[in-house]
Structure formats: structure tokens, C-alpha cells
Short mmCIF file of C-alpha atoms and ligand atoms in Angstrom, two decimals:
data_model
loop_
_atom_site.label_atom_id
_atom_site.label_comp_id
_atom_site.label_asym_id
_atom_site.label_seq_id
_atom_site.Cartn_x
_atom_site.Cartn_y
_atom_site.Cartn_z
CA UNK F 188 120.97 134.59 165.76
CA UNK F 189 121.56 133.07 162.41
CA UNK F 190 120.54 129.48 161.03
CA UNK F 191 123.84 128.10 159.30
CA UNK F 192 124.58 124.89 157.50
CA UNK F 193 128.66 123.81 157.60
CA UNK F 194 129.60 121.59 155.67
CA UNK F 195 133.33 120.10 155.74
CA UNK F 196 134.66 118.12 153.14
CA UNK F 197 136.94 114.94 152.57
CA UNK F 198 139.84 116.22 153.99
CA UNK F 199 138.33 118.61 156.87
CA UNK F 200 136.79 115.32 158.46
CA UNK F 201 140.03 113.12 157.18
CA UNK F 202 140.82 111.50 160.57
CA UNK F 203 139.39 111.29 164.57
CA UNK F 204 141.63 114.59 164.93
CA UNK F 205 140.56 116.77 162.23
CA UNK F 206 136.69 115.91 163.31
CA UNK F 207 137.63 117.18 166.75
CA UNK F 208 139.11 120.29 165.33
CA UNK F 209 136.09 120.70 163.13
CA UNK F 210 133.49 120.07 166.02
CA UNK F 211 134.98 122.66 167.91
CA UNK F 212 134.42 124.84 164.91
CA UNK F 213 130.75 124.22 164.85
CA UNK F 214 130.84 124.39 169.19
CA UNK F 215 132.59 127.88 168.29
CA UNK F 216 129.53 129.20 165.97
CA UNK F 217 126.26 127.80 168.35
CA UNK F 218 128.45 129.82 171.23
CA UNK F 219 127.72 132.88 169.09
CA UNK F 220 124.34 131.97 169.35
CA UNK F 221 123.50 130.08 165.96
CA UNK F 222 121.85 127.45 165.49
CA UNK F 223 123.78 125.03 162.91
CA UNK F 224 123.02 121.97 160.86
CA UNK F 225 126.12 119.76 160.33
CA UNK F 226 127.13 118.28 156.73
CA UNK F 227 130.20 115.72 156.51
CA UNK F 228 131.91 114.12 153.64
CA UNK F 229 133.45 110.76 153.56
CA UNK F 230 137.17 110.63 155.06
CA UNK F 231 139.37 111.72 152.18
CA UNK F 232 139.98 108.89 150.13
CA UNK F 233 137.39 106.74 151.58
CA UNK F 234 134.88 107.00 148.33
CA UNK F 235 137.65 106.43 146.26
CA UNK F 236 138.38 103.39 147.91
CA UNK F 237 134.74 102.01 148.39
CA UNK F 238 134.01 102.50 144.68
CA UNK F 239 137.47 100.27 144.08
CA UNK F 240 136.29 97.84 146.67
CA UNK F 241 132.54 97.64 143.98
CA UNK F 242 134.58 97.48 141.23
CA UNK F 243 136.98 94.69 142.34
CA UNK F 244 133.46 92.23 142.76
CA UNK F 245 132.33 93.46 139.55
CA UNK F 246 133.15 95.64 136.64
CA UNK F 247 129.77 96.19 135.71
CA UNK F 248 127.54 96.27 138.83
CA UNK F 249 124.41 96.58 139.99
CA UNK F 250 124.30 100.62 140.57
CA UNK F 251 121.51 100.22 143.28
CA UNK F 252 124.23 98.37 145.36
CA UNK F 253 126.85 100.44 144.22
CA UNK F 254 125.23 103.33 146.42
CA UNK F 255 124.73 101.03 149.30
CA UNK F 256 128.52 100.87 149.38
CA UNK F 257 129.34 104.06 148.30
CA UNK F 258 126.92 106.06 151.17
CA UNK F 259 128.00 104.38 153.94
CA UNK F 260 131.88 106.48 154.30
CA UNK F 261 129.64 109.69 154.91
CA UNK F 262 127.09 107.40 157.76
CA UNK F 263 130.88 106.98 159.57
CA UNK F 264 131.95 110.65 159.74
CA UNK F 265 128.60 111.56 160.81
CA UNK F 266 128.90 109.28 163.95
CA UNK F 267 131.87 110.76 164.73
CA UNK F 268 131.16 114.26 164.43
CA UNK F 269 127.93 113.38 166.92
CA UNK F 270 130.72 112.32 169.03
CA UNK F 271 132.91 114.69 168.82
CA UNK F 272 130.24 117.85 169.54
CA UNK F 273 129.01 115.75 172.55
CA UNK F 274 132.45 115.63 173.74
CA UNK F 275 132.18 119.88 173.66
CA UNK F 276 129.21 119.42 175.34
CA UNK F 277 126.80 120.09 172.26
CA UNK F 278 123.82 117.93 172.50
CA UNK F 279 124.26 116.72 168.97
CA UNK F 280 122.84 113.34 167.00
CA UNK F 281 123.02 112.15 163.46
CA UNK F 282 120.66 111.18 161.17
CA UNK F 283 121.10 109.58 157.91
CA UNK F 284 119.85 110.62 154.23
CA UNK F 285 117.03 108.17 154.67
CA UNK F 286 116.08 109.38 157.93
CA UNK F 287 115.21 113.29 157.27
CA UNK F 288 114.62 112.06 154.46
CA UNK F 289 116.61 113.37 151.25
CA UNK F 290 114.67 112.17 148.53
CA UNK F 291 116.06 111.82 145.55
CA UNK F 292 115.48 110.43 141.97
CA UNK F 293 116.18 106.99 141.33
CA UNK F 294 119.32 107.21 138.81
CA UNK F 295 121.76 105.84 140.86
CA UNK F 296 125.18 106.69 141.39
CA UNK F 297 124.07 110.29 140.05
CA UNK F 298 121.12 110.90 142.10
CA UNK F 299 119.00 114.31 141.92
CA UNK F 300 117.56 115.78 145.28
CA UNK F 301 113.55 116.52 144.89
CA UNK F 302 112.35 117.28 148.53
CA UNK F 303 113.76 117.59 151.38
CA UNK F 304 111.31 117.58 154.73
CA UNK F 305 113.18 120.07 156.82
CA UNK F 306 110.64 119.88 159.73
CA UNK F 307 113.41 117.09 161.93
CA UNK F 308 115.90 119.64 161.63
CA UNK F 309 113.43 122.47 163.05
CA UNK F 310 112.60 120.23 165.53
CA UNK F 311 115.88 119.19 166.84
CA UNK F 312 116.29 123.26 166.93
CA UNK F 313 113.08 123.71 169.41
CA UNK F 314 114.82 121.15 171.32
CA UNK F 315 118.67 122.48 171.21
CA UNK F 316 119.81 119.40 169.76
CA UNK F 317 122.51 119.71 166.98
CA UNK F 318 121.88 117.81 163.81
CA UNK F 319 124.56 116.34 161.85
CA UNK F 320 123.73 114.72 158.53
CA UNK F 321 126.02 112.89 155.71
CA UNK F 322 126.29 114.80 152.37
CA UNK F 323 126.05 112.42 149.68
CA UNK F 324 123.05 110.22 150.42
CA UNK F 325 119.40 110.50 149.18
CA UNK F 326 117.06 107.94 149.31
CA UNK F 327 113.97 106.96 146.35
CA UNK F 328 110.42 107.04 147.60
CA UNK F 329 109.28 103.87 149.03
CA UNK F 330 106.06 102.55 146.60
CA UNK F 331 104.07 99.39 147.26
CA UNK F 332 106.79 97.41 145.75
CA UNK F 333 110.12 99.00 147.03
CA UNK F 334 110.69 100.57 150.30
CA UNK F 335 113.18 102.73 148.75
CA UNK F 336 116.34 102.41 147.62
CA UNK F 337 119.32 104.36 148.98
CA UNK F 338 120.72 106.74 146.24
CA UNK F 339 124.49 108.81 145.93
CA UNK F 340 124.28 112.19 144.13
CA UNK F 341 127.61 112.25 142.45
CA UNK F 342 130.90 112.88 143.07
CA UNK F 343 131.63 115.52 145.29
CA UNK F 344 127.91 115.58 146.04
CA UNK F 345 128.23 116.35 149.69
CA UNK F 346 128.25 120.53 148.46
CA UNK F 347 124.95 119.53 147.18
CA UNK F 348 123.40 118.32 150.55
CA UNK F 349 124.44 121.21 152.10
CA UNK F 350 123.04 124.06 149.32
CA UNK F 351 120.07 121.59 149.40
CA UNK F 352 119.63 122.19 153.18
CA UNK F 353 120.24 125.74 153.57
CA UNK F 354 117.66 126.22 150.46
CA UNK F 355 115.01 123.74 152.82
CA UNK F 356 115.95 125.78 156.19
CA UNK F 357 116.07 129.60 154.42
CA UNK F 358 119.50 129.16 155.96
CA UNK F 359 121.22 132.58 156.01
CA UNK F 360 124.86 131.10 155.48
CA UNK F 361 126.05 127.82 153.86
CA UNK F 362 129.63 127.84 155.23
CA UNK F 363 131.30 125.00 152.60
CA UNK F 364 134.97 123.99 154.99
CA UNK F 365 137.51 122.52 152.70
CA UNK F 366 140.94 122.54 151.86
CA UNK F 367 141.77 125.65 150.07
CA UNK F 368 140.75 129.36 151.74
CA UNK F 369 138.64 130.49 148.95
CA UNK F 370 137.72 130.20 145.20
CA UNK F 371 140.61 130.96 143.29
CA UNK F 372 141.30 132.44 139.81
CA UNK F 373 142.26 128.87 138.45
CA UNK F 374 143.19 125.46 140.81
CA UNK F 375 145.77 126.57 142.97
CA UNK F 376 147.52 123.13 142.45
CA UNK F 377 148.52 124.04 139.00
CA UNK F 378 148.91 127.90 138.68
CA UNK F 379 151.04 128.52 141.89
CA UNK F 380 150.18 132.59 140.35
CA UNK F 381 146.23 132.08 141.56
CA UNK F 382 144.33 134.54 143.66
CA UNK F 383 141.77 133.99 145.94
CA UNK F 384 138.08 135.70 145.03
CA UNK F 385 136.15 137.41 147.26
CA UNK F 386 133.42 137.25 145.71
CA UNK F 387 132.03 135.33 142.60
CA UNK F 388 128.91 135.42 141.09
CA UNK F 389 126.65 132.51 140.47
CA UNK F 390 126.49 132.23 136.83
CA UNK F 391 130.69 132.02 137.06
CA UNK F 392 131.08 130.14 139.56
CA UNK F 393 128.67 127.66 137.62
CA UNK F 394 130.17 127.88 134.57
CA UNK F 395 133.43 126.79 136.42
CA UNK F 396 132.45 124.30 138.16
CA UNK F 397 130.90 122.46 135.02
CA UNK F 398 134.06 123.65 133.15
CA UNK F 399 136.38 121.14 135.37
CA UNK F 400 137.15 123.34 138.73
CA UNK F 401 136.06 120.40 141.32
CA UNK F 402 136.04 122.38 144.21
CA UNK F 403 131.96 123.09 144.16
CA UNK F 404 129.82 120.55 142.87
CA UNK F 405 127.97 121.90 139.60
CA UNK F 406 124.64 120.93 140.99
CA UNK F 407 124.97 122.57 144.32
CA UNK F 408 126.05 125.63 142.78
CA UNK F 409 122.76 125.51 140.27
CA UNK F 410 120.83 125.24 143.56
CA UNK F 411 122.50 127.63 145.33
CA UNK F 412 121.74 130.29 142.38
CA UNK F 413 117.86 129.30 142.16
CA UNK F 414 117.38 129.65 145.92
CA UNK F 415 119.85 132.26 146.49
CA UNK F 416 121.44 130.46 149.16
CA UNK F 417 124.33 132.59 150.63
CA UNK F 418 127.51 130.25 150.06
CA UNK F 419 130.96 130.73 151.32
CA UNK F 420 133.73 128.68 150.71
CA UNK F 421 136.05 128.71 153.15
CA UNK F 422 139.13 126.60 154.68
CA UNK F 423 139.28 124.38 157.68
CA UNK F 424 142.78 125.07 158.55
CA UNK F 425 142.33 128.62 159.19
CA UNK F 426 141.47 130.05 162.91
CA UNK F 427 139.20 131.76 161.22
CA UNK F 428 135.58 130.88 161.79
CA UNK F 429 132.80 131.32 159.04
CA UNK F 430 131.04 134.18 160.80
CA UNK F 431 134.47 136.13 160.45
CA UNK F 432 133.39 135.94 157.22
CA UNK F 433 137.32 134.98 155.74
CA UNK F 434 136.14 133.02 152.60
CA UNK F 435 134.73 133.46 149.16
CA UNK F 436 131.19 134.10 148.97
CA UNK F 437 128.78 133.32 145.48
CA UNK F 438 127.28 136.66 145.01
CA UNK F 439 124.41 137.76 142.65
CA UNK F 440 126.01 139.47 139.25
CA UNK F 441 123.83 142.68 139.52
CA UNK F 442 126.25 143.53 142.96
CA UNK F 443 129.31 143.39 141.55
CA UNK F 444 130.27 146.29 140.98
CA UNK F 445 133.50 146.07 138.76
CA UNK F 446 132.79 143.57 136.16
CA UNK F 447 136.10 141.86 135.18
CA UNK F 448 136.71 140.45 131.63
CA UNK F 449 137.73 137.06 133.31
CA UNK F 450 136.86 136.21 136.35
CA UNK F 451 138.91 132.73 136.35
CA UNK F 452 139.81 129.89 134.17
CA UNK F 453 139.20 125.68 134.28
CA UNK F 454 140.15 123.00 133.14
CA UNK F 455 138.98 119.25 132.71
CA UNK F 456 140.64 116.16 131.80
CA UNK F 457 137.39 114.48 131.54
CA UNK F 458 137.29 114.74 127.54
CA UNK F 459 138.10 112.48 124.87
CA UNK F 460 137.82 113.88 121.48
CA UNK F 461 136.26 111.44 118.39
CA UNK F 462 136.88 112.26 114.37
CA UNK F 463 135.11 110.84 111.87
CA UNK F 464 137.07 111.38 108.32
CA UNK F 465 135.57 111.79 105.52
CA UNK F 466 131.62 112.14 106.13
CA UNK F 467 129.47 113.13 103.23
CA UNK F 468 128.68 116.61 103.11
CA UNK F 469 125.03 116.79 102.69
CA UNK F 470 122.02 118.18 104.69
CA UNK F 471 120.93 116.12 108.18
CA UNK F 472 124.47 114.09 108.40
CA UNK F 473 125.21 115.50 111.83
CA UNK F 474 121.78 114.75 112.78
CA UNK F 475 122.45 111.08 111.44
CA UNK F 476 125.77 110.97 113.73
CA UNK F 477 124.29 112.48 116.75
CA UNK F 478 120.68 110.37 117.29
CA UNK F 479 122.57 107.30 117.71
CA UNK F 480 124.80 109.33 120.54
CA UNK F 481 121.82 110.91 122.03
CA UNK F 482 120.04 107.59 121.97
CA UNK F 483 122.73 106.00 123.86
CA UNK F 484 122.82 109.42 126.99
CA UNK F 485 126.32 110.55 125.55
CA UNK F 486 126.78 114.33 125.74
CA UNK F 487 128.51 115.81 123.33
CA UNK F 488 130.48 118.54 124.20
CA UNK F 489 132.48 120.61 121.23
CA UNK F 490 132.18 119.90 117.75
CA UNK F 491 133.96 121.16 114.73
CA UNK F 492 133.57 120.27 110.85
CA UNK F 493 136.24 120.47 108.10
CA UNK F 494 137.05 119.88 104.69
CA UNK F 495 138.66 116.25 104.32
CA UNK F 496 141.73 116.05 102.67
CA UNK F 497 139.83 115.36 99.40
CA UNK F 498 138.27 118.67 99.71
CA UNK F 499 135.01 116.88 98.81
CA UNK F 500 133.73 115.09 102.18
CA UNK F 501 134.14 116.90 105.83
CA UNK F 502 136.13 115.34 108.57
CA UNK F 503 133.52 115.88 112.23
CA UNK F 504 135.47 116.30 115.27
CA UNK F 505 133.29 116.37 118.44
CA UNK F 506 134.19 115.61 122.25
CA UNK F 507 132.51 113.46 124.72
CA UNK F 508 132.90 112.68 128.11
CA UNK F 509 136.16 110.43 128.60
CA UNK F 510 133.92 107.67 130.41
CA UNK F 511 131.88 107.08 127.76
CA UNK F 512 134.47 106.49 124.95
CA UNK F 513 133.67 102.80 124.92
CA UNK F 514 129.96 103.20 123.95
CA UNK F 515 130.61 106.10 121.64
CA UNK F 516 132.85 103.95 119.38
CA UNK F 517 130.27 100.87 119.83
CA UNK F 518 127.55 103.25 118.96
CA UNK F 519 128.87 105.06 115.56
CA UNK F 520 130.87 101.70 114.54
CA UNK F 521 127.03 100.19 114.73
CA UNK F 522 125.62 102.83 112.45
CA UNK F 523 128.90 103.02 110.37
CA UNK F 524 126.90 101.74 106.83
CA UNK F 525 124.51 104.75 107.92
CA UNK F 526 127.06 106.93 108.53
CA UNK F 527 129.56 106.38 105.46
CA UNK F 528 132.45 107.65 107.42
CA UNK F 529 136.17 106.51 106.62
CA UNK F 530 137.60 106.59 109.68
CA UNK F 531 137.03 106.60 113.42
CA UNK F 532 139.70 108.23 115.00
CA UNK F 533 139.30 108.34 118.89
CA UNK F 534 142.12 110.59 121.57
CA UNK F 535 141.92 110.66 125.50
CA UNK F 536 145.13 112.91 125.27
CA UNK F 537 143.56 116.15 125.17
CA UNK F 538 142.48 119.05 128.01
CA UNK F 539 139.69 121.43 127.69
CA UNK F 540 140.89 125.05 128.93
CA UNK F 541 138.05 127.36 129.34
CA UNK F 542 138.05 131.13 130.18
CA UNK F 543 135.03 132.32 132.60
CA UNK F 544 133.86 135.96 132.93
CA UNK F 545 130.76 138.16 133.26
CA UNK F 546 132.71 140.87 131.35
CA UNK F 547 132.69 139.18 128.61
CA UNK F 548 129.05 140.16 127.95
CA UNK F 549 130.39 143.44 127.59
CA UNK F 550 134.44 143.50 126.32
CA UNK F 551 134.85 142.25 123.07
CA UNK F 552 137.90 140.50 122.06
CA UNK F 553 138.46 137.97 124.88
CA UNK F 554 138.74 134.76 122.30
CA UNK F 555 141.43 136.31 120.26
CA UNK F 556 144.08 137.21 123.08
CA UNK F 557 143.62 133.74 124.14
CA UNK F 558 144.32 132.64 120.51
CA UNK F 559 147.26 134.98 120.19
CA UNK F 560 148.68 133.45 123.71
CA UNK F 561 148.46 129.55 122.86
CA UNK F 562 149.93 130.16 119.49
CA UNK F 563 152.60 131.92 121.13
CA UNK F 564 153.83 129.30 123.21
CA UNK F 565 153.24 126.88 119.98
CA UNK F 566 149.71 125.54 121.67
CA UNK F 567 147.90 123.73 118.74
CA UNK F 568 144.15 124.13 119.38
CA UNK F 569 141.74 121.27 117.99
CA UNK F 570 138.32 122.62 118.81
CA UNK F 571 136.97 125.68 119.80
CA UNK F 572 133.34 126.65 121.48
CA UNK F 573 131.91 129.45 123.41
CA UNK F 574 128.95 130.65 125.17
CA UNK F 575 127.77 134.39 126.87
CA UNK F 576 130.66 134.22 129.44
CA UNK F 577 132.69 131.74 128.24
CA UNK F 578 135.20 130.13 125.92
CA UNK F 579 136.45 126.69 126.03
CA UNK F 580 139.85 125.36 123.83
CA UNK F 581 140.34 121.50 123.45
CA UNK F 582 144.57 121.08 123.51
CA UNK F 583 146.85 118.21 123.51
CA UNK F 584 146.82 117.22 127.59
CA UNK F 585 150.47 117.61 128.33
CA UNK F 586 150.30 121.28 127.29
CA UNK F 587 147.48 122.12 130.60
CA UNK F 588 149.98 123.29 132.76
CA UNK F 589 151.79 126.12 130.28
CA UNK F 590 148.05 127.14 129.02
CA UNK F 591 146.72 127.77 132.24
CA UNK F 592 149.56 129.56 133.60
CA UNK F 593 150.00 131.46 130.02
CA UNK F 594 146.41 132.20 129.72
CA UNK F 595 146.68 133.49 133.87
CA UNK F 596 149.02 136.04 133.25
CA UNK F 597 148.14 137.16 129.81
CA UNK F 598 144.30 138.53 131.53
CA UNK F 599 146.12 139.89 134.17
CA UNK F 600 145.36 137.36 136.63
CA UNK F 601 148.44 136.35 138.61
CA UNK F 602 148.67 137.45 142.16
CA UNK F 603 151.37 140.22 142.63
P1 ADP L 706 136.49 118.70 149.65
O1 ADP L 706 137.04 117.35 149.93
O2 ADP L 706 136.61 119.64 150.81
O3 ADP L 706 135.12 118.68 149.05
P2 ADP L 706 137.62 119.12 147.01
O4 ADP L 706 138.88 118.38 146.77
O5 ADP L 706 136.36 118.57 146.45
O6 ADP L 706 137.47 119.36 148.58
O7 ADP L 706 137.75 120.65 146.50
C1 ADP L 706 138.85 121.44 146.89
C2 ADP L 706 139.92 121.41 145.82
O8 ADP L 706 139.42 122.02 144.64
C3 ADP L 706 141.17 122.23 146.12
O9 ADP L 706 142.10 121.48 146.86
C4 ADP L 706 141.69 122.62 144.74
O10 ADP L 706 142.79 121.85 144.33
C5 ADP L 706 140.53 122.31 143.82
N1 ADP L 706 140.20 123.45 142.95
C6 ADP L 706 139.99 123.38 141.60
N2 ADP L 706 139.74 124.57 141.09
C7 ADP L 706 139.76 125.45 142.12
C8 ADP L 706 139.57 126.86 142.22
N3 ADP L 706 139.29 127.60 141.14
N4 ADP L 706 139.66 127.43 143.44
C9 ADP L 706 139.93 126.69 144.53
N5 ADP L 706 140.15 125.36 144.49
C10 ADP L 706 140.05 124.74 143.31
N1 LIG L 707 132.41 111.43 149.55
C1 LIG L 707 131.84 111.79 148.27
C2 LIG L 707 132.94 111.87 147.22
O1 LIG L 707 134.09 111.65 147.53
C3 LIG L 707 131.05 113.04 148.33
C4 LIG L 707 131.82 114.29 148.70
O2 LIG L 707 132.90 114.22 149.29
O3 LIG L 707 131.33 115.38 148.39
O4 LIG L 707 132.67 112.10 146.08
MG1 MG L 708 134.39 118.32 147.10
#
């Protein structure tokens, strides 16, 4: 008898159907003699359309009531699953992220879970009952002066609540149910070529993940690495039932046995890229440029320096994430006298492409085949970076497409 959190995404739990089909999922697994906890996303598109429904009061809101709004599409779903498992004759009940509770830190709208007391859950166990909790929700500790405010933990935080469990319960599966049968080799939407993974390990699967591929949260997979929480990804429209064991599972690197130079590639649209022309080139300018940035919570990403055209200054090229392109240019066109740049040259139309592999600790020349590719197929590429297992290109947006699929087939990814 195994404990096992499931956890079914946007489009698993998508309509009254699809929970039915999914309860009788989770019926399917306690008949095998488990005993499960129950995660549920929003409907598919619900967020989406909560988040329009803040925004259309107010551009800039208060975030606090921002996650009121936001939390309450995952408090529906987890009715209805209740409902649906006591239809199957589960003895099932919800409770909500302030209930159990998930507490979380107080930076709304991005919320990090701290503790979660696990002890409900063990008790609904003793007493057969079937829990079923929202993903998405946390709650701040009540003080003297607040009773606590409810918290969201991010889009596509729901993978979160259920790593976050099965760490709390020593779960020995987190079964993650969405749309796609696996982790594949790149988004499946764009590289019709992609192959599902068997297995991944952590560190890639990380590095993906905050590289662009949305289908794990980055966060759930950082959790699921320090508490070694067994995760499988795995599809809801299959027969197949998580203990037939038909997904993708996140794997510790020292058990892989054959160590592949790439493992799989992202992408994100989430960049914008920033020049500044003509900077003087003298010690503790990028310093000067990036305190203001740093002051303001901007993360920047890439960054390249150049000679200027007058082959006396240096242009700085740098990327940031595309939300925050407003208060980047506010912040360096406030400290432009400081700064002595030229020009402030600002782009959303780029994509970064990044290439993700443990083997690259170990095979040299991974960079320069992707080089050799892009320029091949006349790919320009603006900025360049690269860690241990990984290499990241910033190109003009319209070309994500012909890199991915390029890059795919040139390490030998594309499924025969
Ligand atoms: P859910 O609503 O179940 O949380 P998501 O939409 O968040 O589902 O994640 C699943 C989606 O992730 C897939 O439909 C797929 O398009 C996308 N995706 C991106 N990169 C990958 C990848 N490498 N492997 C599988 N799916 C990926
Ligand atoms: N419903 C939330 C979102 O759409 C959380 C999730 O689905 O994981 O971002
Ligand atoms: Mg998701």
C-alpha cells in the first residue's frame, strides 16, 4: 500500500465530465489499496479569465485581493472532485489552502510555501476519508494584526502544491495528470519530431522548466529535487493509470545510466532584450547600470558587451523579463546622467532557445554545433550565455519554430 498525491491540471479537471473521468482515476488507485491525496487546478482557462476579470477593475491592483480572486477557480474544482469521488462511493471532502493550512510567504501573486501541517491529511487517512485540496492557494500566518491573508504561488503553481505535499506526507509517488503523456524532448506543440522521456533527471528537468518548458512549475521541480519526491508526469487521457507506471518520471542523475549530450531543449518568449549604445568603457560601469535594476527586483538574464561603432565606448546588451520592460526603461532613463549612455534601445521581438543536458558536463563541443546549425539556416544570434548543462541563444522571435526544430534534429533528437 502506497501513499500517492495526483494531481490533475487545467485541462484534466476542464469540465463536470473530465472531473468524473478523473475521480474514477483516483477511485481506480485507493481500489489497489492506496491511500491518495487529491490536487486540482482551476478549469482550463478559468485563471486566465479571473486575472482579466482583476485587471478590468484595475490595472494596478491591490495584489492581496488579486489572490482572493485568483484562488477561488481551484476552491470550485475541489468541490467537484469531492463530488464526484462520493458519487464512486469514496468517502472524500475538500479542504482549502487555508484550512490544512499551506502557509506561505506573504509576496502575493508569487507566493512561496514554508510549512505545510500534514497531520489533517493523516488523519482523514486513519479515518478512510479521501482528501482533496486546490493547488495554487497558500495562506500568510495570522499575527495580532492580520488573520492571514490568502496567497497564490504563481502560475502553474498547482505542480507546486502537489511536490509540496508528497514532500509533507513522504509520499512514495506524486502522479502530476495533464495533457501531454510525458516530458518530451522540446514542447510537442512546436516540434511535431519530439519524443517522450522516460526518465529525466532533476537538475534537467529544472533547468527546463526555468528555461521556458511550462509543463512543470520551476519551483515544484526545485522541491521535488531537495526532498526527492518521486514525480511522474503523466496524461489524463490515457487508460493508463499512474501505478502502471506509463509516464515520465524525475530521476536522480547518478541512475542514469547513459548520459546523453542533450537531454531536451526550451524555449521562452518571456524576454525582452535592452541596449544601451555607447557606455563608457571604464571599471564599475556595469555595476553603475545594474544597482539601479537590482534596486528595482528586475532580473537580468543574458548580457553581452561590445565595441560601439566609435570603437571607443561599448554598446551593453542585457535581457530582462518581458513584464518588467516598463520599469527597466523608467529605471536606467532615471539614472541616464549617471549612466552617460547614448541610446536606449529596447526589443520584445526576440526568443531565448536553450539546450539542456547532463552530458554536457562531460562532451565538449555542444555550443558550437548549435552555432554551426543557426547560422546555417541564416539564424542571427544576439546574445549568448551558458551554464554546467546548459546553453541559452537570444534570436529574433519569428525564427523559434525553425531553431527548435533545426536544433532537434541536428542532436539527434527527433523521434524515428
Ligand atoms: P496543466 O494544465 O495540466 O498544468 P500545462 O499546460 O501547464 O498543463 O502543461 C502541459 C503543457 O506543457 C503541454 O500541453 C505542452 O504543450 C507544454 N510543454 C512545454 N514543454 C514541454 C515538454 N518539454 N514536454 C511536454 N510538454 C511540454
Ligand atoms: N490555476 C493556476 C494557473 O492557471 C494554477 C495551475 O493551474 O497550476 O496558473
Ligand atoms: Mg501547469
Amino acid at each position: 500500500m502506497a501513499v500517492l498525491v495526483l494531481k490533475f491540471g487545467g485541462t484534466s479537471v476542464a469540465n463536470p465530465e473530465r472531473i468524473q473521468q478523473a475521480a474514477k482515476k483516483v477511485k481506480a488507485e485507493i481500489d489497489l489499496g492506496h491511500k491518495v491525496v487529491v490536487v486540482v487546478s482551476a478549469m482550463s482557462g478559468v485563471t486566465n479569465q479571473l486575472v482579466d476579470y482583476v485587471r478590468s477593475i484595475t490595472p494596478s491592483y491591490d495584489p492581496s485581493e488579486y489572490d482572493v480572486v485568483v484562488a477561488s477557480g481551484e476552491q470550485v474544482t475541489s468541490g467537484l472532485m469531492a463530488l464526484a469521488l462520493q458519487q464512486l462511493d469514496v468517502k472524500a471532502r475538500s479542504y482549502q489552502g487555508w484550512q490544512l493550512p499551506f502557509y506561505s510567504t506573504d509576496k502575493h501573486e508569487k507566493a512561496r510555501i514554508d510549512e505545510i501541517d500534514a497531520n489533517v491529511l493523516n488523519d482523514c487517512f486513519a479515518q478512510g476519508i479521501t482528501p482533496v485540496v486546490p493547488g495554487f492557494q497558500g495562506v500568510t500566518r495570522p499575527t495580532k494584526e492580520d488573520r492571514g491573508r490568502i496567497t497564490t504561488l504563481g502560475r502553474g503553481g498547482s505542480d507546486t502544491s502537489a511536490v509540496a505535499l508528497a514532500a509533507a506526507l513522504k509520499a512514495d509517488r506524486c502522479d502530476i495528470y495533464t495533457d501531454v503523456n510525458g516530458i518530451y524532448t522540446s514542447d510537442p506543440r512546436l516540434v511535431q519530431k519530439a519524443r517522450k522521456i522516460n526518465r529525466i533527471a532533476y537538475e534537467e528537468m529544472l533547468e527546463l522548466a526555468s528555461l521556458g518548458s511550462k509543463v512543470l512549475q520551476t519551483r515544484s521541480v526545485e522541491l521535488a529535487m531537495n526532498y526527492k519526491v518521486p514525480v511522474q508526469v503523466l496524461s489524463t487521457f490515457d487508460p493508463a493509470l499512474g501505478s502502471d507506471l506509463p509516464g515520465t518520471f524525475l530521476v536522480d542523475e547518478d541512475i542514469m545510466m547513459e548520459k546523453q549530450m542533450v537531454t531536451g531543449l526550451a524555449h521562452s518568449r518571456d524576454e525582452a532584450r535592452i541596449t544601451l549604445t555607447n557606455v563608457a568603457d571604464k571599471p564599475g560601469m556595469l555595476a553603475r547600470i545594474f544597482g539601479p535594476l537590482a534596486d528595482a527586483n528586475i532580473n537580468v538574464d543574458m548580457i553581452v558587451q561590445a565595441a560601439s561603432d566609435d570603437g571607443k565606448t561599448v554598446d551593453v546588451t542585457f535581457t530582462i523579463p518581458r513584464s518588467d520592460i516598463v520599469k527597466t526603461t523608467e529605471a536606467l532613463t532615471a539614472n541616464k546622467a549617471d549612466l552617460g549612455y547614448n541610446e536606449l534601445q529596447t526589443s520584445t521581438d526576440v526568443v531565448k532557445i536553450s539546450v539542456v543536458g547532463v552530458g554536457m558536463r562531460s562532451h565538449a563541443g555542444v555550443g558550437q554545433m548549435m552555432f554551426k546549425a543557426l547560422a546555417e539556416k541564416g539564424i542571427n544570434i544576439q546574445v549568448v550565455s551558458t551554464s554546467e548543462i546548459k546553453i541559452s541563444v537570444l534570436i529574433d522571435e519569428s525564427y523559434t519554430e525553425l531553431a527548435l526544430r533545426t536544433l532537434h534534429t541536428v542532436y539527434g533528437l527527433d523521434a524515428a
